[in-house]
Coordinates of C-alpha atoms in Angstrom, one line a residue:
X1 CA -23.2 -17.0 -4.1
X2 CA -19.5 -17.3 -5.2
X3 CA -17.2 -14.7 -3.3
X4 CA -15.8 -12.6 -5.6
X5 CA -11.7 -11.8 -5.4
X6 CA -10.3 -8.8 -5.1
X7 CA -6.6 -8.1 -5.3
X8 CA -4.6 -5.5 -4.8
X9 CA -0.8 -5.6 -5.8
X10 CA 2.2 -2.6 -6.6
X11 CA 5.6 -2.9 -8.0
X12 CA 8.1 0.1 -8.3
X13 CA 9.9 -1.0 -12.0
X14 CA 10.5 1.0 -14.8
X15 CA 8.1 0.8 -17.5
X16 CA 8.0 2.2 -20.9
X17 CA 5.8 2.4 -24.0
X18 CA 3.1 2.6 -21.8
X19 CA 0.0 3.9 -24.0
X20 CA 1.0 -0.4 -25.4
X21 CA 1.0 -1.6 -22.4
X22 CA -2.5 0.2 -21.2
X23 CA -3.8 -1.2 -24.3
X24 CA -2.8 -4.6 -23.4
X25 CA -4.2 -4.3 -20.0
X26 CA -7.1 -3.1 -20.7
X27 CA -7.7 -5.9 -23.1
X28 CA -6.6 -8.7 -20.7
X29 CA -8.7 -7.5 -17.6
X30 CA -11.9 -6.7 -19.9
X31 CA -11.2 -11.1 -21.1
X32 CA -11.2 -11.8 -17.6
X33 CA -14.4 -9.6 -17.0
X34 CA -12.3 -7.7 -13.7
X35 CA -13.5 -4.6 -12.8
X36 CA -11.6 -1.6 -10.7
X37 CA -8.3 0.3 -11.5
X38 CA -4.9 0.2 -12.9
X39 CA -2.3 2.2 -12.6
X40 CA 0.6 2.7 -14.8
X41 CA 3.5 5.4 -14.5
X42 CA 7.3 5.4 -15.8
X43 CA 8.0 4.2 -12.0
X44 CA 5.9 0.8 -12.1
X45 CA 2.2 -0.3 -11.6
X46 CA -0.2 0.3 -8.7
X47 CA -3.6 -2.1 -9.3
X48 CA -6.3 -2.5 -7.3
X49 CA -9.5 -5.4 -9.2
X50 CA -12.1 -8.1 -8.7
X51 CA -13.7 -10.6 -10.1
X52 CA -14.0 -14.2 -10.0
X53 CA -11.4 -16.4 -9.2
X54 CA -10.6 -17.8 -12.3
X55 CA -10.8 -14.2 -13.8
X56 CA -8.3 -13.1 -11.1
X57 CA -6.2 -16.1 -11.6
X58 CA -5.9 -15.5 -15.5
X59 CA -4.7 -12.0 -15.1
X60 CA -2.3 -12.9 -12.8
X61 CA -0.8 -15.6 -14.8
X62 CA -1.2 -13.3 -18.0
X63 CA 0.8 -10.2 -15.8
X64 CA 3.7 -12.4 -14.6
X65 CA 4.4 -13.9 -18.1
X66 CA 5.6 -10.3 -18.2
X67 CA 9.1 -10.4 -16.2
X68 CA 8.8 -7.1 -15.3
X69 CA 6.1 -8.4 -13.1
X70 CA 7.3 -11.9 -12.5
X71 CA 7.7 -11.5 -8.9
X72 CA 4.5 -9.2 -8.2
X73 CA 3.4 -9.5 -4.8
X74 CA -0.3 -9.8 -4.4
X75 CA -2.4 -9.1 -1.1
X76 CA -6.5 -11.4 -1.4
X77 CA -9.7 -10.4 -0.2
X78 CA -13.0 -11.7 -0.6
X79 CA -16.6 -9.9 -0.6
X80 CA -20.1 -10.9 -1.8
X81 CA -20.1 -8.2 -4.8
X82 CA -17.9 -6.7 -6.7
X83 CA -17.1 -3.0 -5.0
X84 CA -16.1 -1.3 -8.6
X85 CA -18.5 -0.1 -11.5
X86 CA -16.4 -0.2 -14.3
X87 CA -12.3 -1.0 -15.3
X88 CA -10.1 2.2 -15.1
X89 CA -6.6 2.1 -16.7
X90 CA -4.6 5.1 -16.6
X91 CA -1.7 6.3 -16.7
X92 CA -0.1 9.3 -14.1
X93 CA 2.7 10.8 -14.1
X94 CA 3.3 8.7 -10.3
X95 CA 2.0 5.5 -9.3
X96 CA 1.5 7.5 -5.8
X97 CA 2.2 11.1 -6.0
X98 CA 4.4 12.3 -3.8
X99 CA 6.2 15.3 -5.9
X100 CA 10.0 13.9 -5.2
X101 CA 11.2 13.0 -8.2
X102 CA 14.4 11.8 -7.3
X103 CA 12.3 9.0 -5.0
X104 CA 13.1 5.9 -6.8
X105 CA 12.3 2.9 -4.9
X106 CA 13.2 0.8 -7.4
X107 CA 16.6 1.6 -6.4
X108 CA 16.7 0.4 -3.7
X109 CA 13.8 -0.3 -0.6
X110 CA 14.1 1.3 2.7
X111 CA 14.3 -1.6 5.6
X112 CA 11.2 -3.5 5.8
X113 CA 9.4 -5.4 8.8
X114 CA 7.0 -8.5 7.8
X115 CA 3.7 -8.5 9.6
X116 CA 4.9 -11.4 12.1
X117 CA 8.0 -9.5 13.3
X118 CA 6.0 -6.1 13.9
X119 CA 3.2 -8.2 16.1
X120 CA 6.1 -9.5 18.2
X121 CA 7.5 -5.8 18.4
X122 CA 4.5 -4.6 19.2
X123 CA 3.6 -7.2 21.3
X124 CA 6.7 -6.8 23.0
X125 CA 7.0 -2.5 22.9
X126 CA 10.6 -3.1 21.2
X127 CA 12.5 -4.1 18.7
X128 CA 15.1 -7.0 18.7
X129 CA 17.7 -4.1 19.2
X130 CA 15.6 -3.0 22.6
X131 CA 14.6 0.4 20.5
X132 CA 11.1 1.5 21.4
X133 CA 9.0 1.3 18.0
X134 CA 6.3 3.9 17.1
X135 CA 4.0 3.3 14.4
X136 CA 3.7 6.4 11.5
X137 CA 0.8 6.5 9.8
X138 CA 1.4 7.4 6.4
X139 CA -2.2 8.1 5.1
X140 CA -4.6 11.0 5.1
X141 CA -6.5 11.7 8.1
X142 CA -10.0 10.6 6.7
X143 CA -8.4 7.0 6.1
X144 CA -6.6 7.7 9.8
X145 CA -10.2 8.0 11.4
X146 CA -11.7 4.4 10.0
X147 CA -9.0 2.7 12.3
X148 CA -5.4 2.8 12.7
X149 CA -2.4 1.4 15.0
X150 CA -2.9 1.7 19.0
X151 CA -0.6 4.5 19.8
X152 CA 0.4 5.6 16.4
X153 CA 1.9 9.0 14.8
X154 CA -0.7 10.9 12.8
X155 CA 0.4 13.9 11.7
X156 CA -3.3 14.6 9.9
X157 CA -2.0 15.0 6.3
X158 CA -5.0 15.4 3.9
X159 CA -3.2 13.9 1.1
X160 CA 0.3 12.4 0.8
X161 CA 2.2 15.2 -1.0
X162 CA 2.1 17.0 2.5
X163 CA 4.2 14.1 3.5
X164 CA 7.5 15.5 2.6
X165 CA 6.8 18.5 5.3
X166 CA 5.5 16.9 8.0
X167 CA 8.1 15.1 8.6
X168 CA 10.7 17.9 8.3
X169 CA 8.4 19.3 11.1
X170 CA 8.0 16.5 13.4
X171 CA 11.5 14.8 12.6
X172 CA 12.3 15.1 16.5
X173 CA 10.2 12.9 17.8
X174 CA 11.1 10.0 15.8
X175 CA 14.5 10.4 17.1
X176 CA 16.0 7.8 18.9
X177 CA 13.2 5.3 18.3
X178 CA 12.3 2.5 15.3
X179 CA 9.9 3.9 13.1
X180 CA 7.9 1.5 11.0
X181 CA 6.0 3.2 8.3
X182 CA 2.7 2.1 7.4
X183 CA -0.4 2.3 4.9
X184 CA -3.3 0.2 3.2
X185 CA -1.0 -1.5 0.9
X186 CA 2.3 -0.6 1.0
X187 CA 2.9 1.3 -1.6
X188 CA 2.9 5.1 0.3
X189 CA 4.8 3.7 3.4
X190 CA 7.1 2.5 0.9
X191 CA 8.0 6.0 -0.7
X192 CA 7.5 7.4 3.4
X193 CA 10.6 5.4 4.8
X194 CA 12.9 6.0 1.4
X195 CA 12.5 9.8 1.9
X196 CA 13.0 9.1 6.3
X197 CA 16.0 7.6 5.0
X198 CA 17.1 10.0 2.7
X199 CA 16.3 13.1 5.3
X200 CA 18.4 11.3 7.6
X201 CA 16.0 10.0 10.0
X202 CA 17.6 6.2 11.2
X203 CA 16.0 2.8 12.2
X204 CA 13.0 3.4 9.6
X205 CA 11.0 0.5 8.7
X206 CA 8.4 -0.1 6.6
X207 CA 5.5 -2.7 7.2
X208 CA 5.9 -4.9 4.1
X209 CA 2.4 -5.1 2.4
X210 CA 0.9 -2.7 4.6
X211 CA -2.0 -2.7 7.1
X212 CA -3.8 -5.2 4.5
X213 CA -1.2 -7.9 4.3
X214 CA -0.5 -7.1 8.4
X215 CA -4.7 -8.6 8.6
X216 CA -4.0 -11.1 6.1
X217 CA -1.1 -12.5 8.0
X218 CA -1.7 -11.7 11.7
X219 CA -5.5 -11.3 12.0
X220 CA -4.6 -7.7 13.5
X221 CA -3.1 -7.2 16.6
X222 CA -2.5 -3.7 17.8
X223 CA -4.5 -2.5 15.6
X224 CA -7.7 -0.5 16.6
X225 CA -10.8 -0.1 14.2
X226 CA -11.1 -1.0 10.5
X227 CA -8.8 -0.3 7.6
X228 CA -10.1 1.9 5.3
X229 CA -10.2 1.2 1.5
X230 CA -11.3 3.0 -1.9
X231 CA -13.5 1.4 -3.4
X232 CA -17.3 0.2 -2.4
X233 CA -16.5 -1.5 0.4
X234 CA -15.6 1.5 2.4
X235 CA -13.3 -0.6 5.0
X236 CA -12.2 -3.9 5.8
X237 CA -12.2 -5.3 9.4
X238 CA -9.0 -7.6 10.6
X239 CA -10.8 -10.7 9.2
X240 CA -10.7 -8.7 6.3
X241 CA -14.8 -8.3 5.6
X242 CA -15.8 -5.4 4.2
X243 CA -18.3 -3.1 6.3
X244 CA -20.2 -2.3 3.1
X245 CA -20.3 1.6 4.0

């Protein structure tokens, strides 16, 4: 059997006429027979789909004809079925909802660590600057229980709008230290070290592509247990192979 392809791929741009754009979408995926879920908000896009490879390849091209998408980055996976039922595209108010408003990322990132400079960090328990680096776990505690980080903050949020508090309550232990951010994909780690940043907090990082690119590129080190996902699969393993439930 062919593998199938999934994909899953954000970008923080500003977006309008979006009811025309969720058209077109919807339109282009159904061609390419892709199933999962787009996301579309004023702030940018959020997609998560599979399908074959030349139905993943044609949206792809079709999405960065677009040059608000151009430079989309996109993190691959493979898995014997497709792990969606049916194509979703919406549009929310927030790609990820955080409830700060005045978060823009796309103007301007937070600092950000590739995958192969946080395994040497980790590898060697500092940055380049000699800091110590801690890991903060930026997901909710059910996704923090499939596998996480050796060693990493978890502050057991249940979902990410209680972000914004915990770290107003915990800010004193991040003091003094590099703090790279991290999540499945990127996108809440992201918003995480923009609002670090903003409260003040220095030397945040945050892990470029997530926990999913950090497989894809390193094969995992440091990291303990699987990475959960949302959507039929349940969790990927550092070889990125889903556990099927």
């Amino acid at each position: 059997m062919t593998a199938v392809v999934n994909i899953a791929a954000y970008k923080f741009v500003s977006l309008d006429l979006l009811p025309d754009l969720r058209a077109h979408l919807l339109t282009v995926a159904g061609d390419c027979a892709l199933k999962g879920t787009i996301l579309l908000a004023e702030e940018g896009i959020n997609l998560f789909l599979a399908g074959s490879a030349e139905g993943i390849d044609t949206f792809l091209k079709t999405l960065r004809a677009d040059a608000r998408f151009a430079d989309l980055e996109v993190k691959f996976s493979h898995s014997e079925g497709v792990p969606f039922r049916k194509l979703l595209v919406k549009i929310k108010r927030e790609i990820i909802r955080m409830d700060h408003p005045t978060i823009r990322p796309e103007a301007g990132r937070a600092p950000g660590v590739d995958a192969k400079t946080l395994a040497r960090w980790l590898e060697q328990g500092v940055d380049d600057a000699g800091r110590p680096v801690v890991m903060l776990d930026t997901r909710n505690a059910f996704e923090v229980d499939e596998g996480t980080f050796k060693n990493a903050i978890d502050w057991r949020i249940e979902r990410f709008t209680q972000f914004p508090a915990a770290v107003q309550a915990h800010r004193a232990e991040l003091e003094g230290k590099t703090v790279v951010s991290f999540c499945t994909g990127g996108i809440r780690c992201e918003k995480a070290a923009i609002y670090m940043n903003e409260a003040g907090i220095q030397n945040v990082y945050q892990l470029d592509g997530g926990i999913l690119k950090y497989f894809e590129e390193t094969g995992g080190p440091g990291y303990d247990g699987k990475c959960f996902v949302f959507d039929e699969r349940h969790s990927l393993d550092p070889e990125l192979a889903p556990s099927q439930g």
